[in-house]
mmCIF file of C-alpha atoms in Angstrom:
data_model
loop_
_atom_site.group_PDB
_atom_site.id
_atom_site.type_symbol
_atom_site.label_atom_id
_atom_site.label_comp_id
_atom_site.label_asym_id
_atom_site.label_seq_id
_atom_site.Cartn_x
_atom_site.Cartn_y
_atom_site.Cartn_z
ATOM 1 C CA UNK A 8 -182.312 148.496 161.321
ATOM 2 C CA UNK A 9 -179.909 151.256 160.226
ATOM 3 C CA UNK A 10 -178.376 153.369 162.967
ATOM 4 C CA UNK A 11 -179.122 156.386 160.763
ATOM 5 C CA UNK A 12 -182.844 155.602 160.438
ATOM 6 C CA UNK A 13 -184.822 158.829 160.863
ATOM 7 C CA UNK A 14 -187.461 159.039 163.625
ATOM 8 C CA UNK A 15 -189.691 160.764 161.070
ATOM 9 C CA UNK A 16 -190.131 157.364 159.403
ATOM 10 C CA UNK A 17 -192.403 156.554 162.339
ATOM 11 C CA UNK A 18 -194.940 159.191 161.265
ATOM 12 C CA UNK A 19 -198.237 157.974 159.760
ATOM 13 C CA UNK A 20 -198.018 157.148 156.044
ATOM 14 C CA UNK A 21 -194.211 157.261 155.868
ATOM 15 C CA UNK A 22 -192.744 155.132 153.060
ATOM 16 C CA UNK A 23 -188.947 154.604 153.148
ATOM 17 C CA UNK A 24 -186.931 155.729 150.156
ATOM 18 C CA UNK A 25 -184.962 153.465 147.847
ATOM 19 C CA UNK A 26 -181.206 153.036 148.293
ATOM 20 C CA UNK A 27 -179.208 155.102 149.007
ATOM 21 C CA UNK A 28 -182.034 157.069 150.637
ATOM 22 C CA UNK A 29 -183.656 154.308 152.674
ATOM 23 C CA UNK A 30 -183.126 155.960 156.063
ATOM 24 C CA UNK A 31 -185.598 158.776 155.309
ATOM 25 C CA UNK A 32 -189.129 158.893 153.942
ATOM 26 C CA UNK A 33 -189.660 158.987 150.183
ATOM 27 C CA UNK A 34 -193.170 160.285 150.833
ATOM 28 C CA UNK A 35 -195.965 160.274 153.386
ATOM 29 C CA UNK A 36 -198.710 159.121 151.046
ATOM 30 C CA UNK A 37 -199.490 162.294 149.082
ATOM 31 C CA UNK A 38 -196.748 162.696 146.494
ATOM 32 C CA UNK A 39 -198.057 165.577 144.366
ATOM 33 C CA UNK A 40 -199.458 167.617 147.241
ATOM 34 C CA UNK A 41 -196.195 167.226 149.137
ATOM 35 C CA UNK A 42 -194.345 168.830 146.225
ATOM 36 C CA UNK A 43 -196.853 171.668 146.110
ATOM 37 C CA UNK A 44 -196.426 172.237 149.846
ATOM 38 C CA UNK A 45 -192.667 172.474 149.408
ATOM 39 C CA UNK A 46 -193.060 174.932 146.535
ATOM 40 C CA UNK A 47 -195.492 176.982 148.634
ATOM 41 C CA UNK A 48 -192.973 177.147 151.470
ATOM 42 C CA UNK A 49 -195.090 175.528 154.148
ATOM 43 C CA UNK A 50 -193.031 172.449 154.971
ATOM 44 C CA UNK A 51 -189.581 170.872 155.266
ATOM 45 C CA UNK A 52 -187.815 167.741 154.017
ATOM 46 C CA UNK A 53 -185.983 165.152 156.096
ATOM 47 C CA UNK A 54 -182.406 164.929 154.728
ATOM 48 C CA UNK A 55 -181.012 163.388 157.895
ATOM 49 C CA UNK A 56 -179.414 160.491 156.008
ATOM 50 C CA UNK A 57 -176.726 162.854 154.709
ATOM 51 C CA UNK A 58 -173.306 163.014 156.396
ATOM 52 C CA UNK A 59 -172.285 166.130 158.350
ATOM 53 C CA UNK A 60 -168.668 167.268 158.701
ATOM 54 C CA UNK A 61 -167.217 170.217 160.600
ATOM 55 C CA UNK A 62 -163.996 172.111 159.925
ATOM 56 C CA UNK A 63 -162.975 174.412 162.754
ATOM 57 C CA UNK A 64 -159.912 176.467 163.636
ATOM 58 C CA UNK A 65 -158.615 179.923 162.679
ATOM 59 C CA UNK A 66 -157.149 178.801 159.333
ATOM 60 C CA UNK A 67 -160.242 176.875 158.136
ATOM 61 C CA UNK A 68 -161.432 179.236 155.381
ATOM 62 C CA UNK A 69 -158.036 180.095 153.887
ATOM 63 C CA UNK A 70 -157.113 176.399 154.015
ATOM 64 C CA UNK A 71 -160.345 175.273 152.333
ATOM 65 C CA UNK A 72 -159.941 178.074 149.803
ATOM 66 C CA UNK A 73 -156.521 176.727 148.802
ATOM 67 C CA UNK A 74 -157.758 173.153 148.405
ATOM 68 C CA UNK A 75 -161.138 173.516 146.761
ATOM 69 C CA UNK A 76 -162.828 174.926 143.677
ATOM 70 C CA UNK A 77 -164.705 177.580 145.645
ATOM 71 C CA UNK A 78 -163.734 181.083 146.800
ATOM 72 C CA UNK A 79 -163.970 180.624 150.564
ATOM 73 C CA UNK A 80 -161.399 183.109 151.852
ATOM 74 C CA UNK A 81 -163.393 185.769 153.658
ATOM 75 C CA UNK A 82 -166.690 183.875 153.366
ATOM 76 C CA UNK A 83 -169.246 185.736 155.493
ATOM 77 C CA UNK A 84 -171.037 183.830 158.254
ATOM 78 C CA UNK A 85 -174.399 182.410 157.234
ATOM 79 C CA UNK A 86 -173.742 182.414 153.476
ATOM 80 C CA UNK A 87 -174.305 178.901 152.022
ATOM 81 C CA UNK A 88 -171.971 177.661 149.318
ATOM 82 C CA UNK A 89 -171.255 174.631 147.123
ATOM 83 C CA UNK A 90 -167.754 173.155 147.068
ATOM 84 C CA UNK A 91 -165.798 170.524 145.131
ATOM 85 C CA UNK A 92 -162.491 168.765 145.647
ATOM 86 C CA UNK A 93 -160.911 167.555 142.402
ATOM 87 C CA UNK A 94 -158.250 165.083 141.415
ATOM 88 C CA UNK A 95 -155.071 166.439 139.789
ATOM 89 C CA UNK A 96 -156.747 165.571 136.453
ATOM 90 C CA UNK A 97 -159.772 167.726 137.307
ATOM 91 C CA UNK A 98 -162.199 164.889 138.038
ATOM 92 C CA UNK A 99 -164.707 165.329 140.858
ATOM 93 C CA UNK A 100 -163.645 163.413 143.964
ATOM 94 C CA UNK A 101 -165.756 165.091 146.675
ATOM 95 C CA UNK A 102 -168.668 167.485 146.667
ATOM 96 C CA UNK A 103 -170.380 169.159 149.612
ATOM 97 C CA UNK A 104 -172.638 172.021 150.622
ATOM 98 C CA UNK A 105 -171.479 174.224 153.459
ATOM 99 C CA UNK A 106 -171.873 177.315 155.583
ATOM 100 C CA UNK A 107 -169.607 179.066 158.061
ATOM 101 C CA UNK A 108 -170.884 180.345 161.412
ATOM 102 C CA UNK A 109 -167.880 182.511 162.231
ATOM 103 C CA UNK A 110 -166.066 179.763 164.130
ATOM 104 C CA UNK A 111 -166.815 176.528 162.273
ATOM 105 C CA UNK A 112 -167.489 175.551 158.662
ATOM 106 C CA UNK A 113 -170.403 173.102 158.563
ATOM 107 C CA UNK A 114 -170.561 170.794 155.531
ATOM 108 C CA UNK A 115 -172.946 168.079 154.446
ATOM 109 C CA UNK A 116 -172.490 165.461 151.768
ATOM 110 C CA UNK A 117 -173.943 162.179 150.524
ATOM 111 C CA UNK A 118 -174.414 159.316 152.962
ATOM 112 C CA UNK A 119 -171.158 157.393 153.164
ATOM 113 C CA UNK A 120 -169.102 160.245 151.697
ATOM 114 C CA UNK A 121 -168.384 161.966 155.013
ATOM 115 C CA UNK A 122 -165.717 159.561 156.276
ATOM 116 C CA UNK A 123 -163.669 159.633 153.031
ATOM 117 C CA UNK A 124 -163.941 163.435 153.013
ATOM 118 C CA UNK A 125 -162.623 163.632 156.584
ATOM 119 C CA UNK A 126 -159.794 161.222 155.727
ATOM 120 C CA UNK A 127 -158.760 163.324 152.731
ATOM 121 C CA UNK A 128 -158.903 166.613 154.627
ATOM 122 C CA UNK A 129 -156.953 165.197 157.561
ATOM 123 C CA UNK A 130 -154.177 164.176 155.156
ATOM 124 C CA UNK A 131 -153.963 167.743 153.873
ATOM 125 C CA UNK A 132 -153.749 169.534 157.257
ATOM 126 C CA UNK A 133 -149.953 169.584 157.679
ATOM 127 C CA UNK A 134 -149.267 172.494 160.086
ATOM 128 C CA UNK A 135 -152.533 174.304 159.421
ATOM 129 C CA UNK A 136 -154.608 175.282 162.456
ATOM 130 C CA UNK A 137 -157.736 173.297 161.605
ATOM 131 C CA UNK A 138 -159.687 170.399 163.064
ATOM 132 C CA UNK A 139 -161.918 168.139 160.958
ATOM 133 C CA UNK A 140 -164.653 165.919 162.411
ATOM 134 C CA UNK A 141 -167.503 163.705 161.241
ATOM 135 C CA UNK A 142 -170.441 164.810 163.424
ATOM 136 C CA UNK A 143 -173.212 162.904 161.653
ATOM 137 C CA UNK A 144 -174.191 161.054 164.819
ATOM 138 C CA UNK A 145 -174.985 164.361 166.532
ATOM 139 C CA UNK A 146 -176.274 166.588 163.718
ATOM 140 C CA UNK A 147 -178.679 166.217 160.798
ATOM 141 C CA UNK A 148 -179.723 168.117 157.671
ATOM 142 C CA UNK A 149 -183.248 169.305 156.877
ATOM 143 C CA UNK A 150 -184.276 170.705 153.495
ATOM 144 C CA UNK A 151 -186.228 173.944 153.336
ATOM 145 C CA UNK A 152 -188.272 175.637 150.583
ATOM 146 C CA UNK A 153 -186.239 177.004 147.697
ATOM 147 C CA UNK A 154 -183.808 174.067 147.924
ATOM 148 C CA UNK A 155 -182.185 175.678 150.950
ATOM 149 C CA UNK A 156 -181.186 173.708 154.040
ATOM 150 C CA UNK A 157 -180.311 173.837 157.719
ATOM 151 C CA UNK A 158 -178.221 171.682 160.038
ATOM 152 C CA UNK A 159 -179.910 170.872 163.345
ATOM 153 C CA UNK A 160 -179.108 168.691 166.366
ATOM 154 C CA UNK A 161 -180.109 165.139 165.437
ATOM 155 C CA UNK A 162 -181.966 164.711 168.712
ATOM 156 C CA UNK A 163 -184.407 167.484 167.704
ATOM 157 C CA UNK A 164 -185.617 165.823 164.477
ATOM 158 C CA UNK A 165 -188.795 164.472 166.072
ATOM 159 C CA UNK A 166 -189.622 167.833 167.659
ATOM 160 C CA UNK A 167 -188.733 170.580 165.203
ATOM 161 C CA UNK A 168 -190.426 173.987 165.588
ATOM 162 C CA UNK A 169 -194.078 174.033 164.537
ATOM 163 C CA UNK A 170 -193.486 176.950 162.166
ATOM 164 C CA UNK A 171 -191.580 174.591 159.864
ATOM 165 C CA UNK A 172 -194.813 172.688 159.194
ATOM 166 C CA UNK A 173 -195.216 168.969 158.708
ATOM 167 C CA UNK A 174 -192.464 167.116 156.834
ATOM 168 C CA UNK A 175 -192.753 165.983 153.230
ATOM 169 C CA UNK A 176 -190.836 163.154 151.627
ATOM 170 C CA UNK A 177 -187.537 163.175 149.790
ATOM 171 C CA UNK A 178 -189.317 162.614 146.463
ATOM 172 C CA UNK A 179 -190.638 166.183 146.649
ATOM 173 C CA UNK A 180 -187.115 167.538 147.138
ATOM 174 C CA UNK A 181 -185.681 165.361 144.382
ATOM 175 C CA UNK A 182 -188.265 166.457 141.825
ATOM 176 C CA UNK A 183 -187.532 170.140 142.456
ATOM 177 C CA UNK A 184 -183.776 169.533 142.540
ATOM 178 C CA UNK A 185 -183.827 167.760 139.163
ATOM 179 C CA UNK A 186 -186.029 170.508 137.728
ATOM 180 C CA UNK A 187 -183.377 173.024 138.843
ATOM 181 C CA UNK A 188 -180.581 170.962 137.256
ATOM 182 C CA UNK A 189 -178.668 170.498 140.516
ATOM 183 C CA UNK A 190 -176.584 167.324 140.501
ATOM 184 C CA UNK A 191 -175.988 164.931 143.379
ATOM 185 C CA UNK A 192 -172.257 164.211 143.341
ATOM 186 C CA UNK A 193 -171.773 160.462 143.091
ATOM 187 C CA UNK A 194 -175.232 159.830 141.644
ATOM 188 C CA UNK A 195 -175.448 162.312 138.764
ATOM 189 C CA UNK A 196 -171.658 162.221 138.378
ATOM 190 C CA UNK A 197 -169.185 159.348 138.097
ATOM 191 C CA UNK A 198 -165.454 158.796 138.516
ATOM 192 C CA UNK A 199 -164.771 160.468 135.127
ATOM 193 C CA UNK A 200 -166.867 163.597 135.672
ATOM 194 C CA UNK A 201 -165.306 167.040 135.488
ATOM 195 C CA UNK A 202 -167.214 170.114 136.738
ATOM 196 C CA UNK A 203 -167.656 171.500 133.213
ATOM 197 C CA UNK A 204 -169.815 168.512 132.241
ATOM 198 C CA UNK A 205 -172.077 168.673 135.290
ATOM 199 C CA UNK A 206 -173.237 172.295 135.189
ATOM 200 C CA UNK A 207 -171.097 173.209 138.203
ATOM 201 C CA UNK A 208 -169.145 176.165 136.810
ATOM 202 C CA UNK A 209 -170.209 179.276 138.682
ATOM 203 C CA UNK A 210 -172.119 177.098 141.161
ATOM 204 C CA UNK A 211 -169.432 175.080 142.925
ATOM 205 C CA UNK A 212 -166.484 176.367 140.857
ATOM 206 C CA UNK A 213 -165.309 179.968 141.159
ATOM 207 C CA UNK A 214 -163.769 180.841 137.819
ATOM 208 C CA UNK A 215 -161.690 183.790 139.035
ATOM 209 C CA UNK A 216 -159.961 182.365 142.118
ATOM 210 C CA UNK A 217 -156.364 181.250 142.432
ATOM 211 C CA UNK A 218 -154.775 177.870 141.979
ATOM 212 C CA UNK A 219 -156.320 174.653 143.267
ATOM 213 C CA UNK A 220 -155.873 170.984 142.461
ATOM 214 C CA UNK A 221 -157.416 170.157 139.081
ATOM 215 C CA UNK A 222 -157.786 173.797 138.015
ATOM 216 C CA UNK A 223 -155.817 173.348 134.784
ATOM 217 C CA UNK A 224 -158.342 170.900 133.364
ATOM 218 C CA UNK A 225 -161.315 173.046 134.364
ATOM 219 C CA UNK A 226 -159.771 176.190 132.863
ATOM 220 C CA UNK A 227 -158.652 174.485 129.661
ATOM 221 C CA UNK A 228 -162.058 172.973 128.898
ATOM 222 C CA UNK A 229 -163.808 176.212 129.844
ATOM 223 C CA UNK A 230 -161.716 178.521 127.684
ATOM 224 C CA UNK A 231 -160.463 176.445 124.777
ATOM 225 C CA UNK A 232 -162.318 173.202 124.432
ATOM 226 C CA UNK A 233 -165.707 171.596 124.718
ATOM 227 C CA UNK A 234 -166.858 169.350 127.565
ATOM 228 C CA UNK A 235 -166.452 165.692 126.514
ATOM 229 C CA UNK A 236 -169.908 165.001 127.964
ATOM 230 C CA UNK A 237 -172.809 167.206 129.003
ATOM 231 C CA UNK A 238 -175.588 167.203 131.573
ATOM 232 C CA UNK A 239 -179.152 167.170 130.280
ATOM 233 C CA UNK A 240 -182.585 167.032 131.826
ATOM 234 C CA UNK A 241 -184.689 164.334 130.230
ATOM 235 C CA UNK A 242 -188.429 164.801 129.844
ATOM 236 C CA UNK A 243 -189.601 161.201 129.867
ATOM 237 C CA UNK A 244 -192.613 159.678 128.178
ATOM 238 C CA UNK A 245 -195.286 159.900 130.845
ATOM 239 C CA UNK A 246 -197.323 157.057 129.401
ATOM 240 C CA UNK A 247 -194.735 154.535 130.624
ATOM 241 C CA UNK A 248 -195.262 153.518 134.238
ATOM 242 C CA UNK A 249 -191.666 153.414 135.474
ATOM 243 C CA UNK A 250 -188.689 155.686 135.943
ATOM 244 C CA UNK A 251 -185.268 154.682 134.586
ATOM 245 C CA UNK A 252 -183.036 153.572 137.476
ATOM 246 C CA UNK A 253 -179.719 155.116 138.364
ATOM 247 C CA UNK A 254 -177.084 153.923 135.899
ATOM 248 C CA UNK A 255 -179.526 153.024 133.125
ATOM 249 C CA UNK A 256 -178.167 153.447 129.589
ATOM 250 C CA UNK A 257 -179.272 156.354 127.428
ATOM 251 C CA UNK A 258 -179.509 155.144 123.821
ATOM 252 C CA UNK A 259 -179.641 156.866 120.422
ATOM 253 C CA UNK A 260 -180.099 154.853 117.229
ATOM 254 C CA UNK A 261 -179.320 151.640 119.053
ATOM 255 C CA UNK A 262 -176.043 152.880 120.562
ATOM 256 C CA UNK A 263 -175.367 153.830 124.175
ATOM 257 C CA UNK A 264 -174.595 157.557 124.362
ATOM 258 C CA UNK A 265 -174.950 158.245 128.071
ATOM 259 C CA UNK A 266 -176.234 157.225 131.470
ATOM 260 C CA UNK A 267 -179.108 158.222 133.753
ATOM 261 C CA UNK A 268 -178.255 159.758 137.107
ATOM 262 C CA UNK A 269 -181.383 160.468 139.153
ATOM 263 C CA UNK A 270 -185.056 160.519 138.180
ATOM 264 C CA UNK A 271 -188.313 161.697 139.757
ATOM 265 C CA UNK A 272 -191.959 162.436 139.056
ATOM 266 C CA UNK A 273 -192.609 166.175 139.038
ATOM 267 C CA UNK A 274 -196.063 167.440 139.937
ATOM 268 C CA UNK A 275 -196.198 169.645 136.815
ATOM 269 C CA UNK A 276 -193.514 168.416 134.405
ATOM 270 C CA UNK A 277 -194.237 164.711 134.826
ATOM 271 C CA UNK A 278 -191.359 162.196 134.865
ATOM 272 C CA UNK A 279 -187.945 163.833 134.558
ATOM 273 C CA UNK A 280 -184.335 162.748 135.005
ATOM 274 C CA UNK A 281 -180.788 164.062 134.931
ATOM 275 C CA UNK A 282 -178.466 162.263 132.557
ATOM 276 C CA UNK A 283 -174.941 162.663 131.223
ATOM 277 C CA UNK A 284 -174.593 162.169 127.474
ATOM 278 C CA UNK A 285 -171.794 162.492 124.926
ATOM 279 C CA UNK A 286 -171.174 166.048 123.829
ATOM 280 C CA UNK A 287 -171.905 165.345 120.157
ATOM 281 C CA UNK A 288 -175.403 163.922 120.740
ATOM 282 C CA UNK A 289 -177.736 166.251 118.771
ATOM 283 C CA UNK A 290 -179.612 168.443 121.254
ATOM 284 C CA UNK A 291 -182.910 167.865 119.444
ATOM 285 C CA UNK A 292 -182.602 164.061 119.304
ATOM 286 C CA UNK A 293 -185.184 161.904 121.067
ATOM 287 C CA UNK A 294 -183.371 159.432 123.276
ATOM 288 C CA UNK A 295 -184.283 156.197 125.028
ATOM 289 C CA UNK A 296 -183.567 155.956 128.769
ATOM 290 C CA UNK A 297 -184.000 152.363 129.941
ATOM 291 C CA UNK A 298 -186.334 151.967 126.981
ATOM 292 C CA UNK A 299 -188.390 155.085 127.803
ATOM 293 C CA UNK A 300 -188.551 157.788 125.126
ATOM 294 C CA UNK A 301 -187.168 161.127 126.300
ATOM 295 C CA UNK A 302 -186.562 164.584 124.903
ATOM 296 C CA UNK A 303 -183.639 166.677 126.104
ATOM 297 C CA UNK A 304 -183.470 170.000 127.895
ATOM 298 C CA UNK A 305 -179.933 171.375 127.513
ATOM 299 C CA UNK A 306 -178.255 172.152 130.846
ATOM 300 C CA UNK A 307 -174.632 172.208 129.654
ATOM 301 C CA UNK A 308 -173.985 173.834 126.293
ATOM 302 C CA UNK A 309 -172.075 171.387 124.028
ATOM 303 C CA UNK A 310 -170.301 174.344 122.431
ATOM 304 C CA UNK A 311 -169.504 176.212 125.653
ATOM 305 C CA UNK A 312 -165.819 176.720 124.850
ATOM 306 C CA UNK A 313 -166.626 178.353 121.521
ATOM 307 C CA UNK A 314 -168.528 181.143 123.276
ATOM 308 C CA UNK A 315 -165.624 181.956 125.603
ATOM 309 C CA UNK A 316 -162.879 182.281 123.001
ATOM 310 C CA UNK A 317 -164.130 185.529 121.366
ATOM 311 C CA UNK A 318 -164.308 187.177 124.790
ATOM 312 C CA UNK A 319 -160.711 186.197 125.580
ATOM 313 C CA UNK A 320 -159.417 187.510 122.284
#
């Protein structure tokens, strides 16, 4: 049994999720109604399988500001934000959600990504007055309506306040997340992904802040070029009784043109998925995702750079 296994998996009807989400419930037996409850705002989602990292110390926000894609200098307490750390070539290496409480910046990331994030940040401390810690054993994430979230003591998971309602499964969260076009770093992105391809400009990338590692690539593609690939939402043929798995090929005219990230069944839209495809794939083309026919909803404009150039000139 996993040490991270949620106590909420002991509730009646709980069905564990598939990897990498097996430590929380995919659903509690009522998939569509659980989504509707989350939309209505009367419930919460167990996200306790995610890793939690803290960054404390008086220099934490200016230090994070200098390292990351986000404008964090002067971040007000209680304001949630999305953050990326890039390679020198602009590829996404780490992604996390975070909030500052006035003394500590609290971040959460994918299961298994917390330790590498701490290792990287520790290497970058030098003489900065910051302390970085993986606190996943003591704290957990819960998802709230509107795709918001909260970090709570892990020991309270089985006894959260009654006003939060009864929990719903991760499948409800995933369906609404995919509908919103929000990527999971490491699942909807790969080792080649740059923020421009994944719909993260203006979300996890502040376009008017100062220098950070990988900024040159982000700025060049944003202002002069076109993203080599682009994020799309696939509306899958609902008559087929399976969802394409993570990593499944997306095919056009017999040739692989992309890859599926995450997929879910939405209570109104039916089966949907996020996928990354080549920039030059026609936006009106019907694709095959693991053999399932799918139409595209554009999330990243293939001609994004062309719209920026007239403004700059």
